[in-house]
XYZ file of C-alpha atoms in Angstrom:
492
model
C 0.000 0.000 0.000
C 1.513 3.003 -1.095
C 1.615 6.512 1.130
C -1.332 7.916 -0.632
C -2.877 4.680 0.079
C -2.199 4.606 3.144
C -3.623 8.438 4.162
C -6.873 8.058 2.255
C -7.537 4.814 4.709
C -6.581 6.106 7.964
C -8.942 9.407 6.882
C -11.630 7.077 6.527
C -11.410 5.236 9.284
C -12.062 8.146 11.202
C -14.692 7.159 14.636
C -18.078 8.467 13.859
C -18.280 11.499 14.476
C -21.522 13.703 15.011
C -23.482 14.987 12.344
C -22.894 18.984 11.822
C -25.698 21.110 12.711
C -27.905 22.511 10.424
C -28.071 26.572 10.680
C -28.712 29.677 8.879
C -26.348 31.497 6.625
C -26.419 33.124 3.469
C -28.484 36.404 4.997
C -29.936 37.857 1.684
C -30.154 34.978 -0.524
C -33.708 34.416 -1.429
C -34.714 31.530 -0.166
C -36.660 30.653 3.131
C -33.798 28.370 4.509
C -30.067 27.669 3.438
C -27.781 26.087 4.851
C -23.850 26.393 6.324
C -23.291 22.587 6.246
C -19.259 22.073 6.827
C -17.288 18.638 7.789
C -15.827 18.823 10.702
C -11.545 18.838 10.853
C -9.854 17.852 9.640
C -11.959 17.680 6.265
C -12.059 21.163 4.565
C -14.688 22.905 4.114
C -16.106 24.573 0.882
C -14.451 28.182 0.872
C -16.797 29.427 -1.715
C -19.718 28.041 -0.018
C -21.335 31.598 -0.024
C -20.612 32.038 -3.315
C -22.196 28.594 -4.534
C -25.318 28.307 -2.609
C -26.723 31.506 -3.618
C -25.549 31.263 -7.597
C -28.065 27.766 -7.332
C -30.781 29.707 -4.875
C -30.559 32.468 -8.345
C -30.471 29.950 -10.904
C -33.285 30.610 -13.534
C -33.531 26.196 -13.493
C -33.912 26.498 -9.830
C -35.744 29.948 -8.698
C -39.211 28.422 -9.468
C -39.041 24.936 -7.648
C -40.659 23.571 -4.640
C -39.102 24.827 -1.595
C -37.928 21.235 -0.468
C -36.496 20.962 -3.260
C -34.964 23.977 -3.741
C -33.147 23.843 -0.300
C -32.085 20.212 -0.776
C -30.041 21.599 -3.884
C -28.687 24.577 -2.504
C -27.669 22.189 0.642
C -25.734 20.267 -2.350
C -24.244 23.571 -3.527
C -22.907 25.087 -0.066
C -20.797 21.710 0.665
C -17.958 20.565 -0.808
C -18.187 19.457 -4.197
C -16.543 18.791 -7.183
C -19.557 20.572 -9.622
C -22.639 22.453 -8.697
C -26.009 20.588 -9.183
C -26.965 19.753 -12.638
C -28.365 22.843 -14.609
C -31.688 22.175 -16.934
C -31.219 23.585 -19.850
C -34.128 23.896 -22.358
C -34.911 21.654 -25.178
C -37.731 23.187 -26.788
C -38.860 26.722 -27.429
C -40.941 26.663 -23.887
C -39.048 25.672 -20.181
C -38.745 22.167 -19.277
C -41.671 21.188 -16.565
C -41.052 19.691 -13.296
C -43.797 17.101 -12.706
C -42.403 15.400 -9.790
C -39.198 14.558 -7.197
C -37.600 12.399 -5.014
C -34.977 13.487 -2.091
C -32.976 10.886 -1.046
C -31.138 9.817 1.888
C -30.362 6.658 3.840
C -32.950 6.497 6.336
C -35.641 4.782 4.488
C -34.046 0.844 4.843
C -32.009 -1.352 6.902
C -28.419 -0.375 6.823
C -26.011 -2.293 5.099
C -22.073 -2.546 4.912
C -22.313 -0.061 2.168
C -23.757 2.583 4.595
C -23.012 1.156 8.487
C -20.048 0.082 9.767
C -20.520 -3.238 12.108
C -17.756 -4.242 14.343
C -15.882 -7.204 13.289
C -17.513 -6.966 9.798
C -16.216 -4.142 8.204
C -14.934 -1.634 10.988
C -11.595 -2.725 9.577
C -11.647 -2.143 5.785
C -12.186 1.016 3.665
C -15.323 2.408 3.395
C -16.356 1.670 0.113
C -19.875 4.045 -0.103
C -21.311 6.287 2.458
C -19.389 8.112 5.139
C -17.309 10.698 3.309
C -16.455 14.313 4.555
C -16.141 13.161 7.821
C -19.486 11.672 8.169
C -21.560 13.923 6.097
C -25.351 12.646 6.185
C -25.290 10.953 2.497
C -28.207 12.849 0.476
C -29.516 13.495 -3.026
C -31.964 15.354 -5.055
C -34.113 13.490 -8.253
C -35.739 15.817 -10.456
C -38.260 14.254 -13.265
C -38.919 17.075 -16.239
C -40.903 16.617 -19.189
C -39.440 18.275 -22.590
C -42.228 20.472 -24.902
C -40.955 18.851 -27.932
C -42.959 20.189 -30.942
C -45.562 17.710 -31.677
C -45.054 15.755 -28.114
C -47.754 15.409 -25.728
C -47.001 17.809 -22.940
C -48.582 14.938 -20.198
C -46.201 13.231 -18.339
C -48.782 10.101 -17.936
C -48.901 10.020 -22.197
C -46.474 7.419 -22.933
C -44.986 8.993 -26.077
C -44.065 12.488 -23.710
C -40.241 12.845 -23.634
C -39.001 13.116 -19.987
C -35.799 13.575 -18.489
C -33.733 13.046 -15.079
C -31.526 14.741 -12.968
C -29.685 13.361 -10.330
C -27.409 15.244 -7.794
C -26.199 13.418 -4.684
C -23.544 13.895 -2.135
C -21.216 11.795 -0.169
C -21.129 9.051 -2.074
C -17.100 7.007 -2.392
C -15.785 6.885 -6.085
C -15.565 3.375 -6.500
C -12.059 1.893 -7.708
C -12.431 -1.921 -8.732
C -13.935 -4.590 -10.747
C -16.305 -1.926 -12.980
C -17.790 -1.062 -10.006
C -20.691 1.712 -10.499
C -23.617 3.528 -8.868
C -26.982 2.926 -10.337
C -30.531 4.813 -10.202
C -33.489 3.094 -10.120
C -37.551 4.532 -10.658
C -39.382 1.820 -8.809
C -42.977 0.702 -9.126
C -44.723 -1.467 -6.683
C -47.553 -3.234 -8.789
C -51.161 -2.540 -7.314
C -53.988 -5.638 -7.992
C -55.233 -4.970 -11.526
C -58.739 -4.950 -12.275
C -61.469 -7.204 -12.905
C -62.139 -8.159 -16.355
C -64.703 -11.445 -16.530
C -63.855 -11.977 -20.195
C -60.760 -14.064 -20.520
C -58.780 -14.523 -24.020
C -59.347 -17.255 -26.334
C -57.351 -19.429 -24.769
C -58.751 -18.537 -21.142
C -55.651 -16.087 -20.034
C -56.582 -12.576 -18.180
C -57.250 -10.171 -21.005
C -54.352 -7.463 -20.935
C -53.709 -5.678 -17.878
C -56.525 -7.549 -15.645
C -57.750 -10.300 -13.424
C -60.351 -13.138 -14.139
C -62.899 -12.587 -11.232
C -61.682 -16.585 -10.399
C -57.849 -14.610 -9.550
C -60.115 -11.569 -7.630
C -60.989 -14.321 -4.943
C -58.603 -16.332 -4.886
C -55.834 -12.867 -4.016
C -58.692 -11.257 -1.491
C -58.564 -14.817 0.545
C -54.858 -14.042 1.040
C -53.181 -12.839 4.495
C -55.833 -10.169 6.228
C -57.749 -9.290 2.562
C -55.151 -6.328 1.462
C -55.131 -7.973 -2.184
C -58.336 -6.057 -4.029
C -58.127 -4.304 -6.937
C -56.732 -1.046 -6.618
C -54.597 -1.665 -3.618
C -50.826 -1.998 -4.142
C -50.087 -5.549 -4.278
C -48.384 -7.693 -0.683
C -47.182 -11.118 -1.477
C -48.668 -12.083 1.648
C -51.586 -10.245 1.668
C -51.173 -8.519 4.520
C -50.617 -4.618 5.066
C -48.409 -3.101 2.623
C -45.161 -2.847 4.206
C -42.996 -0.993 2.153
C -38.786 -0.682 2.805
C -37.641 0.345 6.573
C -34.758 0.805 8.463
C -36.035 -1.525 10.810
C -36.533 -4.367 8.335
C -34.586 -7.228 8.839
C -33.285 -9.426 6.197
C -34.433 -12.360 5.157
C -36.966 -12.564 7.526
C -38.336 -8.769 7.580
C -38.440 -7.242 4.412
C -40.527 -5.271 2.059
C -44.096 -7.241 1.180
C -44.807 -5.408 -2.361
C -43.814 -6.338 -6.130
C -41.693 -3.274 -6.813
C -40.289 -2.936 -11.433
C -37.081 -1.254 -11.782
C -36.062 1.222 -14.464
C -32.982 1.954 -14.469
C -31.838 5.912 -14.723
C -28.268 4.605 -15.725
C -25.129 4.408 -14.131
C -22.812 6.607 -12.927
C -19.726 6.924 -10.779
C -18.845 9.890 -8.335
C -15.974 12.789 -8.598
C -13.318 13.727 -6.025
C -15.696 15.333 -3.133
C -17.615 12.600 -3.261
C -20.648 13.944 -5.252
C -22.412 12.591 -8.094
C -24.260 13.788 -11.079
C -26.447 12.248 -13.705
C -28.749 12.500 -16.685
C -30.884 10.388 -17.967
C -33.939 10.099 -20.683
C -36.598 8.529 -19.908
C -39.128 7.878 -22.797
C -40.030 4.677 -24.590
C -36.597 4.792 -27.069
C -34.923 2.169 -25.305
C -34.482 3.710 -21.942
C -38.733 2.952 -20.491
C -37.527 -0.825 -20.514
C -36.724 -3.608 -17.458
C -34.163 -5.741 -16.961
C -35.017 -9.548 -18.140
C -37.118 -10.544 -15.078
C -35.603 -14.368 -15.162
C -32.259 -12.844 -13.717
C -34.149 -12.178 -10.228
C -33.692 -16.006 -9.421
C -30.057 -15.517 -9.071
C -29.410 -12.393 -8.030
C -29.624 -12.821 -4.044
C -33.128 -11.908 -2.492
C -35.697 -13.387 -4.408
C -37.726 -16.434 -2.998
C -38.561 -19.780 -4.391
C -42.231 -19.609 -3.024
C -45.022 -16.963 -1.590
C -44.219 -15.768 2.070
C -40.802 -17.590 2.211
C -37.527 -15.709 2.530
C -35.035 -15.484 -0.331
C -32.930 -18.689 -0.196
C -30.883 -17.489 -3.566
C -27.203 -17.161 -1.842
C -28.175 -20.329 0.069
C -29.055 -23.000 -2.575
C -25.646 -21.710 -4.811
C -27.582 -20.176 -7.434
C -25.752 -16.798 -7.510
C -25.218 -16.083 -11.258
C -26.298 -19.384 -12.390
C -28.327 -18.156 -15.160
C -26.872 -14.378 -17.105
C -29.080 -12.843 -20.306
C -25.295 -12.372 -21.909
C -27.223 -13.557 -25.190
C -30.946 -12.552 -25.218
C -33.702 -14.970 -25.454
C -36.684 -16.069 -23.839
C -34.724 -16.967 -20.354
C -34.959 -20.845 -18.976
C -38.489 -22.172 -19.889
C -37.420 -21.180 -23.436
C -34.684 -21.826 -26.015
C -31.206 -20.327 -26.094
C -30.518 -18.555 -29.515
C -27.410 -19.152 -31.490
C -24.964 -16.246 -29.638
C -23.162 -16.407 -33.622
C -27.062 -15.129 -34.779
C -27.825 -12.121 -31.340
C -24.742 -12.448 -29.645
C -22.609 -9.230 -29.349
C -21.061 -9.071 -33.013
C -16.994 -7.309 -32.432
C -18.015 -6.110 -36.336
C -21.572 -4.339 -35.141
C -21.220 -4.147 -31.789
C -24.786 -4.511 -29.488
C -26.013 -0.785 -29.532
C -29.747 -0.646 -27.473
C -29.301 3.472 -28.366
C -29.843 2.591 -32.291
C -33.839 2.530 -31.166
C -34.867 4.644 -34.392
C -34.237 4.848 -37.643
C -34.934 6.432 -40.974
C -37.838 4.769 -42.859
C -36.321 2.401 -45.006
C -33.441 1.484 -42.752
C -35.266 -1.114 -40.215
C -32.334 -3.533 -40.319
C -29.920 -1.190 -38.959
C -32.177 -1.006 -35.839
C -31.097 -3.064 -32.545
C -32.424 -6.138 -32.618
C -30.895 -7.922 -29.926
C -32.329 -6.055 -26.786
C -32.011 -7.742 -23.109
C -34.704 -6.059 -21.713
C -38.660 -5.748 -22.012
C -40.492 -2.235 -22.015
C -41.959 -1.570 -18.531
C -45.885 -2.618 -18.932
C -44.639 -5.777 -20.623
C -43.204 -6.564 -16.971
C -45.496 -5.046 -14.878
C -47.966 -7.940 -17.146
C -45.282 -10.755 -17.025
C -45.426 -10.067 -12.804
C -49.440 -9.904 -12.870
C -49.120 -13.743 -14.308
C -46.795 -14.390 -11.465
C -48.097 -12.763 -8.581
C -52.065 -12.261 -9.112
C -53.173 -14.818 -11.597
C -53.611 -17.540 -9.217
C -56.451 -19.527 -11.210
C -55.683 -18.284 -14.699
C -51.929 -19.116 -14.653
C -50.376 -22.120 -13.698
C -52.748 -23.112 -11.485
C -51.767 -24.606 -8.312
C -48.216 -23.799 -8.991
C -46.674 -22.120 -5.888
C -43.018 -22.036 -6.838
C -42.178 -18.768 -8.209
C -39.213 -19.332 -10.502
C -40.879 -21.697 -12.640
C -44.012 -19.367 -12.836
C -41.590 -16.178 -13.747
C -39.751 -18.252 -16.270
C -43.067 -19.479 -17.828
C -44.300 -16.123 -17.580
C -41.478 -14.212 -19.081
C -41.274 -16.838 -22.188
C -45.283 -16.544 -22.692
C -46.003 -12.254 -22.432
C -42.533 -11.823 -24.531
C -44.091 -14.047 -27.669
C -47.382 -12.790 -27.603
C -45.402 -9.252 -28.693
C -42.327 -10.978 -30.475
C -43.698 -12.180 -33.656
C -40.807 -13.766 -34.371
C -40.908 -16.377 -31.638
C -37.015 -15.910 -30.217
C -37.553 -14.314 -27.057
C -36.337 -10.775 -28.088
C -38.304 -7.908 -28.359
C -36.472 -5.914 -30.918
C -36.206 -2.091 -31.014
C -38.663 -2.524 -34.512
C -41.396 -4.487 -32.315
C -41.056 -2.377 -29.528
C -41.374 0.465 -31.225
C -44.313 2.078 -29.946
C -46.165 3.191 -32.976
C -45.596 -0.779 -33.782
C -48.941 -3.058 -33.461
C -48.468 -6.308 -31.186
C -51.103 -8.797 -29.739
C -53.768 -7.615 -31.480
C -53.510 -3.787 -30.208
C -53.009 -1.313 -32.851
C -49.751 -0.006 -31.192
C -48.235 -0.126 -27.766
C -48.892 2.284 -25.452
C -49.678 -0.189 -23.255
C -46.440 -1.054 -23.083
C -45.281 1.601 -21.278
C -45.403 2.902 -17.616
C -45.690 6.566 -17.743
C -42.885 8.066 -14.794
C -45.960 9.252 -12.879
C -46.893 5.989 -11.686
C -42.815 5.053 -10.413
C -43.447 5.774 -6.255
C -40.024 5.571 -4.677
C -36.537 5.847 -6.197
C -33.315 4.186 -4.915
C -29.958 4.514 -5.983
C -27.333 0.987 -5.569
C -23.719 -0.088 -5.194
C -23.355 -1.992 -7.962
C -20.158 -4.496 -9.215
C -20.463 -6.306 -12.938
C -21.507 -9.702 -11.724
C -22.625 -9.957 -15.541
C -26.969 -9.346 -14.751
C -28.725 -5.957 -15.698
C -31.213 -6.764 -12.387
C -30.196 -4.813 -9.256
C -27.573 -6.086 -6.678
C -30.034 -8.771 -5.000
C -32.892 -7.483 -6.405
C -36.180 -7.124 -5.008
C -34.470 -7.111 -1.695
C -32.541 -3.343 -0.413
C -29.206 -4.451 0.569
C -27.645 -3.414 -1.917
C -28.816 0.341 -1.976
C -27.199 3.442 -0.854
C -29.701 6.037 -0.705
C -33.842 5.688 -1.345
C -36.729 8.447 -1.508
C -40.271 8.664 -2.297
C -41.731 10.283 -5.223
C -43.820 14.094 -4.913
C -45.731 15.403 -7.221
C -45.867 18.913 -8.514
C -48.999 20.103 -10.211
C -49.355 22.253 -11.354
C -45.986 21.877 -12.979
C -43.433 24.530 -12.823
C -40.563 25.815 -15.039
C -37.631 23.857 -13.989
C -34.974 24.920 -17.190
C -32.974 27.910 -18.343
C -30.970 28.727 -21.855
C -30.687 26.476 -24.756
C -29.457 23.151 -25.224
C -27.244 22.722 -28.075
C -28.904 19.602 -29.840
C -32.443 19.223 -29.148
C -32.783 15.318 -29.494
């Protein structure tokens, strides 16, 4: 271990040390509270902190926001950082709208050796995420804008709307090794779908729905939370949503939550973090391919039991390296949708000029987000209309995942290609798919996790927390307010 080494663990090894108070400063700066929010020595604090705070509480992307919002990103201004929190810069003739938020911190599950240190388990080591500027609470700002694009819906619950997001955290480790990266995640947790009494042709739930048979059989479960409308509990019990008093295996969130991921990203020398990230159905609106849960470390074999993943070896077992319809389904030829070295696996080539289809991606990993929020209503709340009697819950995702991806995939190989999931495209008998699509209104918490390439798209032991850093829930703002200033260059 070299000297610099050798400093930077020492510094973090630091005892805990008590969290600075939070007090006025700034006198003059228009805004109804700001903040002097310094590490104690011997970190350094921000010498322009004066300076920075009141050039975001001015900011023409920041002037009009919420007031919780607004102080939670001129808190990220006054401390040390390596770049101010993201500015919104237009991409239309009108301002971009803020529609909702999240604020982040830690409080909101049960700590983990990312963000606690636990004697004789890592009190010894490097930190490796939370805990810089001498103990700094960890925080972060989300902000969800939709884009006026001429001829774009301006309703962020129209599918077709172009959105984007802007995360700012702080105190957050740059991670070194093994690809290692920070990832955001929107997160739905499913609600019981509604009745429809007329099945399919073949006697599945129509899209989106329940057979009344389903209705009963999810209202018998646990204390009757499971009726249509309510947001979904595996055991049927009160909705019990992430806490830091949850206890894993045994105590853990009771809801069906879909992922969409808001990219990764890494942090900068003081620790902070900044990202962008488009979400709209090009590509970016999609899931991860639900038959990695199995093996990524906190799913559970059967209803009510707790994830036995890590126990039974199956860690990794099964990767979506080439895509296909997972392991109720055939693996295609990796020479035929592998990741060609000559035209290299690209999920941004979503469009193309008319004409052109075959330069389009065709071999995506992922589904769009109402194709899994319908592959998890087969799992979880189609007792009598799917696989009845079948408790386990791997075999009724991987059945699941193989069936809702061909009804869409014409082609029959598991993929749904940028050209079929185009959303002007018609599948399953709908003339396009819209349905496909979660708008971002519906996504109620956010979460942001330590990551390392283990090879899966899913989260780190996915649906379980422990591998997050930082969680919030989502507010709205309606009306919507301007949320942008100046011009972006390139309008896309």
């Amino acid at each position: 271990m070299n000297n610099r080494s050798t400093k930077r663990f020492r510094k973090r090894q630091r005892p805990l040390l008590a969290m600075p108070l939070l007090v006025a400063a700034l006198a003059g700066a228009p805004t109804a509270r700001s903040y002097a929010e310094q590490p104690p020595a011997p970190c350094h604090p921000n010498p322009l902190a004066a300076q920075d705070s009141a050039t975001v509480a001015n900011r023409g992307d920041v002037v009009k926001l919420p007031q919780p919002l607004k102080d939670t990103l001129i808190r990220l201004a006054d401390r040390p950082h390596s770049q101010l929190p993201l500015q919104i810069y237009n991409e239309a003739d009108g301002n971009s709208q803020l529609f909702q938020y999240y604020l982040l911190d830690t409080s909101g599950f049960q700590p983990n050796v990312f963000t606690k240190i636990f004697p004789g388990i890592n009190d010894h080591v490097q930190l490796t995420a939370t805990g810089p500027n001498c103990n700094l609470p960890t925080i972060g700002a989300v902000r969800v804008v939709l884009e006026p694009k001429p001829g774009l819906p301006t309703d962020p619950n129209n599918p077709r709307a172009f959105n984007d997001v802007f995360t700012d955290l702080s105190g957050l480790f740059v991670i070194n090794n093994e690809s290692g990266w920070y990832e955001g995640w929107m997160i739905w947790d499913i609600p019981v779908a509604q009745v429809n009494p007329t099945p399919r042709p073949d006697g599945h739930a129509q899209f989106g729905t329940i057979l009344p048979a389903d209705a009963t059989a999810l209202a018998a479960m646990g204390t009757g939370n499971n009726v249509p409308g309510a947001t979904f509990a595996t055991d049927g019990n009160a909705v019990h949503l992430p806490s830091a008093s949850d206890h894993f295996p045994g105590i853990q969130s009771n809801t069906v939550p879909i992922y969409v991921s808001m990219g990764a990203y890494n942090c900068l020398q003081q620790s902070d973090c900044h990202a962008y990230w488009e979400f709209n159905y090009q590509g970016t609106n999609w899931v991860h391919p639900l038959y990695e849960l199995p093996f990524t470390g906190g799913f559970p074999d059967n209803f009510g039991e707790a994830p036995d993943t890590f126990e039974d070896g199956e860690i990794g077992k099964t990767l979506s390296l080439v895509p296909g319809p997972g392991p109720a389904g055939q693996q295609n030829n990796p020479i035929v949708v592998g990741d060609n070295p000559n035209l290299p696996r690209d999920p941004d080539k979503f469009d193309s000029t008319a004409g052109f289809e075959d330069q389009r991606e065709f071999r995506e990993r992922g589904v769009p987000s109402g194709l899994a929020d319908e592959i998890f209503l087969d799992v979880y709340e189609r007792p009598a209309s799917f696989m009845p009697g079948e408790k386990n819950l791997e075999r009724r995702l991987f059945e699941a995942y193989k069936d809702e991806v061909a009804r869409v995939d014409p082609d029959g190989h598991g993929i749904i290609t940028a050209t079929v999931g185009d959303i002007d495209t018609a599948t399953d008998g709908f003339p396009n798919n819209e349905r496909l699509y979660l708008p971002p209104t519906l996504f109620n918490r956010f979460a942001v996790t330590r990551e390392i390439n283990d090879g899966s798209l899913a989260p780190r032991f996915s649906p379980s927390q422990r591998g997050w850093v930082l969680s919030g829930s989502l507010v709205k703002v309606s009306p919507t307010v301007d949320a942008s200033t100046g011009r972006d260059s390139d309008d896309r």
